[in-house]
Coordinates of C-alpha atoms in Angstrom, one line a residue:
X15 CA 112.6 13.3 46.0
X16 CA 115.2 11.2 45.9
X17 CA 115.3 8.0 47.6
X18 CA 119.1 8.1 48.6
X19 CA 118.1 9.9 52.3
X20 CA 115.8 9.0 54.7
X21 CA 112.4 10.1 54.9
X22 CA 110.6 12.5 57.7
X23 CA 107.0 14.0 57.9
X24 CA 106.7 16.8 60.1
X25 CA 102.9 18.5 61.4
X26 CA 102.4 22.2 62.2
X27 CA 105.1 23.0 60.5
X28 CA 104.9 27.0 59.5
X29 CA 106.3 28.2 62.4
X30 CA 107.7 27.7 65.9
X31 CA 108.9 24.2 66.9
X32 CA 107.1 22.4 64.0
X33 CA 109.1 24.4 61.9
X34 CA 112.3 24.0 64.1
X35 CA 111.8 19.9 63.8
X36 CA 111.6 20.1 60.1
X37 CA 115.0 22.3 60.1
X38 CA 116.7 19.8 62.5
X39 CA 115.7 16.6 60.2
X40 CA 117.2 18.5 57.2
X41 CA 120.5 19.3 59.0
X42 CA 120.4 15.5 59.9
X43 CA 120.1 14.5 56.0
X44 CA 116.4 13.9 55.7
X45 CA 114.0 14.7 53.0
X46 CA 110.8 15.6 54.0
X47 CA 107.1 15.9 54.2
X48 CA 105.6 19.0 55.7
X49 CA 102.3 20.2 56.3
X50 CA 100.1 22.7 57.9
X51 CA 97.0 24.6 57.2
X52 CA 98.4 27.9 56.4
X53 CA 99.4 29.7 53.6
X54 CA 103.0 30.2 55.8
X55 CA 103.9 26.8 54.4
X56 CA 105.1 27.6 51.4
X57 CA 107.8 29.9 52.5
X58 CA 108.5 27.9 55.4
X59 CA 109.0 25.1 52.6
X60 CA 111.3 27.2 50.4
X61 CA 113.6 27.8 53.5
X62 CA 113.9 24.6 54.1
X63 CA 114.9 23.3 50.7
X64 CA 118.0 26.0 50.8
X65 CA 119.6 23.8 52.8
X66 CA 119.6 20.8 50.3
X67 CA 116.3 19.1 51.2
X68 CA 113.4 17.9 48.6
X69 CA 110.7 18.7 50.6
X70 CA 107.0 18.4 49.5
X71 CA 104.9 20.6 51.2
X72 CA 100.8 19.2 52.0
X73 CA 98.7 22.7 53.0
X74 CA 95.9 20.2 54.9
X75 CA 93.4 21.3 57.5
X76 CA 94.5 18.5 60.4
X77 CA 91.1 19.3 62.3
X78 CA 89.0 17.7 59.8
X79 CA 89.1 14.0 58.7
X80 CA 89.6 14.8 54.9
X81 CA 92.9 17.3 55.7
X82 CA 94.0 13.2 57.2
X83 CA 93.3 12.1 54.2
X84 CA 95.1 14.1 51.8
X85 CA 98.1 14.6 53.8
X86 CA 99.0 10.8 54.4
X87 CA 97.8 10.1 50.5
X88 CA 100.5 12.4 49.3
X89 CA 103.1 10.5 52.1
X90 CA 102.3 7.4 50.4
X91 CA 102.0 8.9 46.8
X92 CA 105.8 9.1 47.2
X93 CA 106.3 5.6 47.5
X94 CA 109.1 5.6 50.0
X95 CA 109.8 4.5 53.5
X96 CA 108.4 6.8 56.4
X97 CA 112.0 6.6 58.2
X98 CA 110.8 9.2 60.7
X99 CA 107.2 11.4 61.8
X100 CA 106.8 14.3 64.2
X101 CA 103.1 14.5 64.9
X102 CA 103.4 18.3 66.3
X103 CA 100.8 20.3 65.2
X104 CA 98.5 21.7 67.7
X105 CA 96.1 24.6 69.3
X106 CA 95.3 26.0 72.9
X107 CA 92.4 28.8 73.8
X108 CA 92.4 30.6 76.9
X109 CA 89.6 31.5 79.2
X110 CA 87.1 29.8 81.9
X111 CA 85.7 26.6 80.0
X112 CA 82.2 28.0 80.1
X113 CA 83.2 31.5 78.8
X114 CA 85.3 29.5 75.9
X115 CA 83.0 28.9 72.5
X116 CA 82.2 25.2 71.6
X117 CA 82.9 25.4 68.6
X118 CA 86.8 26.5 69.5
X119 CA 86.9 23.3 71.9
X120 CA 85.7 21.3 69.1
X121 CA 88.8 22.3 66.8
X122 CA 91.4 21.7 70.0
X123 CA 90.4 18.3 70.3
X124 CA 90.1 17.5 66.5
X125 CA 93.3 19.1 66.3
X126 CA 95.3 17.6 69.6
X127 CA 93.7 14.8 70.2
X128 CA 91.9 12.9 66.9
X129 CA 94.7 13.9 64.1
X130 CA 97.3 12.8 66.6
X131 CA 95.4 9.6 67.5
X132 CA 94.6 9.2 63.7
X133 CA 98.1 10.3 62.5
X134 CA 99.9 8.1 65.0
X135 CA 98.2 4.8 64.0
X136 CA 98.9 5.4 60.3
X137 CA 102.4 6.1 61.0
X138 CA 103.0 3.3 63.5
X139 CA 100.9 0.5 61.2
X140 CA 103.6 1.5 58.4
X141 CA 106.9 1.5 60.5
X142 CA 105.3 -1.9 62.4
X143 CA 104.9 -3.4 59.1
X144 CA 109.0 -3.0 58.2
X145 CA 110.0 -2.9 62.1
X146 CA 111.9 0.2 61.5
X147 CA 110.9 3.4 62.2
X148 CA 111.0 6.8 64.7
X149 CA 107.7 9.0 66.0
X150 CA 108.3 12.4 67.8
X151 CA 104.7 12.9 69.5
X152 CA 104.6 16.7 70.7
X153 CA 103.1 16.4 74.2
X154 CA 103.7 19.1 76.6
X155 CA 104.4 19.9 80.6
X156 CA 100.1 20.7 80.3
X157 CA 99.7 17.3 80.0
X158 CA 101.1 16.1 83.8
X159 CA 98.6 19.4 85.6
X160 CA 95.2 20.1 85.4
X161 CA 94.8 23.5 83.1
X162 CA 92.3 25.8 85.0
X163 CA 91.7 28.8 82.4
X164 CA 93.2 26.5 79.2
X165 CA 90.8 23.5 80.6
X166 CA 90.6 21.8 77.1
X167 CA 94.2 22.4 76.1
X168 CA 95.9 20.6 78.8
X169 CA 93.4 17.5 78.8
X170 CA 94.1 17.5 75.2
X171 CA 97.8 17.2 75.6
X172 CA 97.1 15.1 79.0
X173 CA 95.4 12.2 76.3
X174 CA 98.1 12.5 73.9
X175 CA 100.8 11.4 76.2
X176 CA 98.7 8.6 77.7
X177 CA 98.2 7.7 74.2
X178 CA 101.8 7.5 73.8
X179 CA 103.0 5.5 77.1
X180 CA 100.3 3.0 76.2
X181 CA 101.5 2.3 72.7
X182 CA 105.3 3.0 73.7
X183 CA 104.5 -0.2 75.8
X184 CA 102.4 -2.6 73.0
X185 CA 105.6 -1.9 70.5
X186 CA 108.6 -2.5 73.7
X187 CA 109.8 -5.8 71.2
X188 CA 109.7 -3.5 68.2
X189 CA 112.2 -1.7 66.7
X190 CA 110.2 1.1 66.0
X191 CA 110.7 4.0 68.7
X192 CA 108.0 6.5 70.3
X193 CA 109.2 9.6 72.0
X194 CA 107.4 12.2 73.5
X195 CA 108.3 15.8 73.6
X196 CA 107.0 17.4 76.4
X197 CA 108.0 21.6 75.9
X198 CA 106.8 24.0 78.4
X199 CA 106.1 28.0 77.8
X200 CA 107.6 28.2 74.3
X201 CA 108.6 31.4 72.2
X202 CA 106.1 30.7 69.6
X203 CA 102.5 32.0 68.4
X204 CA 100.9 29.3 70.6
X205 CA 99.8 32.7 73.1
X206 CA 98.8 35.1 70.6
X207 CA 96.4 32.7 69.0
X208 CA 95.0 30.7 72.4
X209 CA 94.3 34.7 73.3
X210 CA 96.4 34.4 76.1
X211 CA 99.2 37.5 75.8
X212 CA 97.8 39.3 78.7
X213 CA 98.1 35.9 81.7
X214 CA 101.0 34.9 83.6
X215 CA 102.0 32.9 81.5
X216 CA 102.4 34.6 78.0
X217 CA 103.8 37.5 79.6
X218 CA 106.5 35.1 81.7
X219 CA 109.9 33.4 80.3
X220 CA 109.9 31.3 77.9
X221 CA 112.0 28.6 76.3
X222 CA 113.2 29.1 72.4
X223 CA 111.6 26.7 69.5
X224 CA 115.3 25.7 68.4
X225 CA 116.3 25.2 71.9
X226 CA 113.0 22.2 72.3
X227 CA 113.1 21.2 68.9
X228 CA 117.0 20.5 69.2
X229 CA 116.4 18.3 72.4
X230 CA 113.4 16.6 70.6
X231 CA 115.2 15.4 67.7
X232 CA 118.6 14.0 69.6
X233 CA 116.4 12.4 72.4
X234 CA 114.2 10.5 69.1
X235 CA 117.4 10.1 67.4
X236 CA 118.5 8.6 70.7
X237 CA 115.3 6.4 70.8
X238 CA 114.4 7.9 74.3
X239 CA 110.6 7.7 75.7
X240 CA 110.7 11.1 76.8
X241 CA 112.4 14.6 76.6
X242 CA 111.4 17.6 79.1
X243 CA 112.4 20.3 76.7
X244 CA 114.1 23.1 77.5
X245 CA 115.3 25.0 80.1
X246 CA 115.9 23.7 83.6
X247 CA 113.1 25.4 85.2
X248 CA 110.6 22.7 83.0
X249 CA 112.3 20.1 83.8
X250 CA 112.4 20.9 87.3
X251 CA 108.4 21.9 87.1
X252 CA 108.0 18.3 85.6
X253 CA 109.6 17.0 88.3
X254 CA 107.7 18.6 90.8
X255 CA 104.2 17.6 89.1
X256 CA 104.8 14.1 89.6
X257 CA 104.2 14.8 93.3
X258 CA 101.8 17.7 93.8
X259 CA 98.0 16.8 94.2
X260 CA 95.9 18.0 91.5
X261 CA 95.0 20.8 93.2
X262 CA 97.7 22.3 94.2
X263 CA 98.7 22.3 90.3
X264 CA 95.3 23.4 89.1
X265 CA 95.4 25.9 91.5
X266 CA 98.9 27.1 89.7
X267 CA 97.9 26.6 86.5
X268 CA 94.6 29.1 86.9
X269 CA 97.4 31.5 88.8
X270 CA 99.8 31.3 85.6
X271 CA 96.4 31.2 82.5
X272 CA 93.8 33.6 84.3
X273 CA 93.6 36.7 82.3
X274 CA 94.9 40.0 83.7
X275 CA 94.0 43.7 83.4

């Protein structure tokens, strides 16, 4: 790599809006750092270098504390300033929370919640230490409603943006800025995999990966707290969760992630 650009590590980023982030840091002249746990890396890797990146791609299993390891040895193995980070990667599984296998909730929250948590101190004790620095933390509309039918997903995501708020506020003197990106339905594998094609909502509308990872990367660039990316029905549906009881929206959510016939 050379040390002429600045610097960005992006997570989950094979596909969808992980892979969107990384292309929107190399059209704003970063090199970078990519990583996920799928063979898809590699290509996703080679596409991105066509557009004049060095990119070093880290295939790491997130879920389990060694894939933490290895992926922020070969950050620092590069010995250059972590100018950006986009902790996205991430999993859902539909169903009733007692119909859902354990061992699935386990990886969600290893996933979601620990590599973020993990991840995001790393990051933030580096970019502290030079007081320069921007984090992208992929949250998500789940996180402001209960998720009746995707129960551990949207408590997941519903930590990782209290996470964020919290430590947004400890580093308010710093100069190192915390945004989160907070996407609804998104045009990406996320439903196929959580096994949720056949509910409301993977068969409804749904927002574009450029179109979120787009507004993600001007509002960091921007040094905003928060983005509701994309379309105006999110934003508007974010809106309206800030003053509907839980109920109401758990009660939606289960209308929207209850499996159909």
């Amino acid at each position: 790599m050379t040390d002429t650009k600045p610097l960005a590590l992006v997570t989950g980023a094979s596909s969808g809006i992980g892979f969107e982030l990384a292309k929107q840091f190399v059209q704003h002249g970063y090199d970078l750092v990519v990583n996920a746990e799928d063979a898809g890396l590699e290509q996703a890797a080679t596409l991105l270098r066509t557009d004049g990146a060095e990119v070093t791609a880290v295939q790491a299993d997130l879920r389990t504390p060694q894939g933490i390891e290895q992926l922020w040895t070969r950050v620092q193995a590069l010995g250059r300033p972590l100018d950006a980070a986009a902790l996205n990667a991430g999993v859902g599984e539909g169903g009733a929370f007692i119909d859902t296998d354990w061992a699935k909730d386990l990886e969600i929250m290893q996933l979601n919640v620990v590599s973020t948590a993990a991840l995001m101190k790393l990051v933030l004790t580096e970019m502290t230490r030079r007081n320069a620095g921007r984090l992208l933390v992929t949250s998500s509309i789940a996180s402001t409603q209960p998720g009746s039918y995707q129960a551990v997903y949207n408590a997941s995501k519903s930590f990782v943006q209290s996470l964020t708020e919290a430590v947004q506020d400890e580093l308010k003197d710093s100069a190192v800025t915390i945004t989160s990106l907070m996407p609804g339905p998104t045009d990406t594998h996320f439903f196929a995999r959580a096994h949720m094609l056949t509910t409301g909502m993977g068969k409804g509308p749904k927002d574009s990966p450029e179109d979120v990872a787009r507004h993600g990367i001007e509002a960091l660039l921007a040094g905003e707290k928060k983005v509701v990316a994309a379309s105006l029905a999110v934003k508007a549906q974010e809106a309206l969760n800030r003053v509907l009881p839980d109920s109401v929206k758990a009660a939606g959510n289960r209308v929207l992630a209850k499996p159909r016939d």
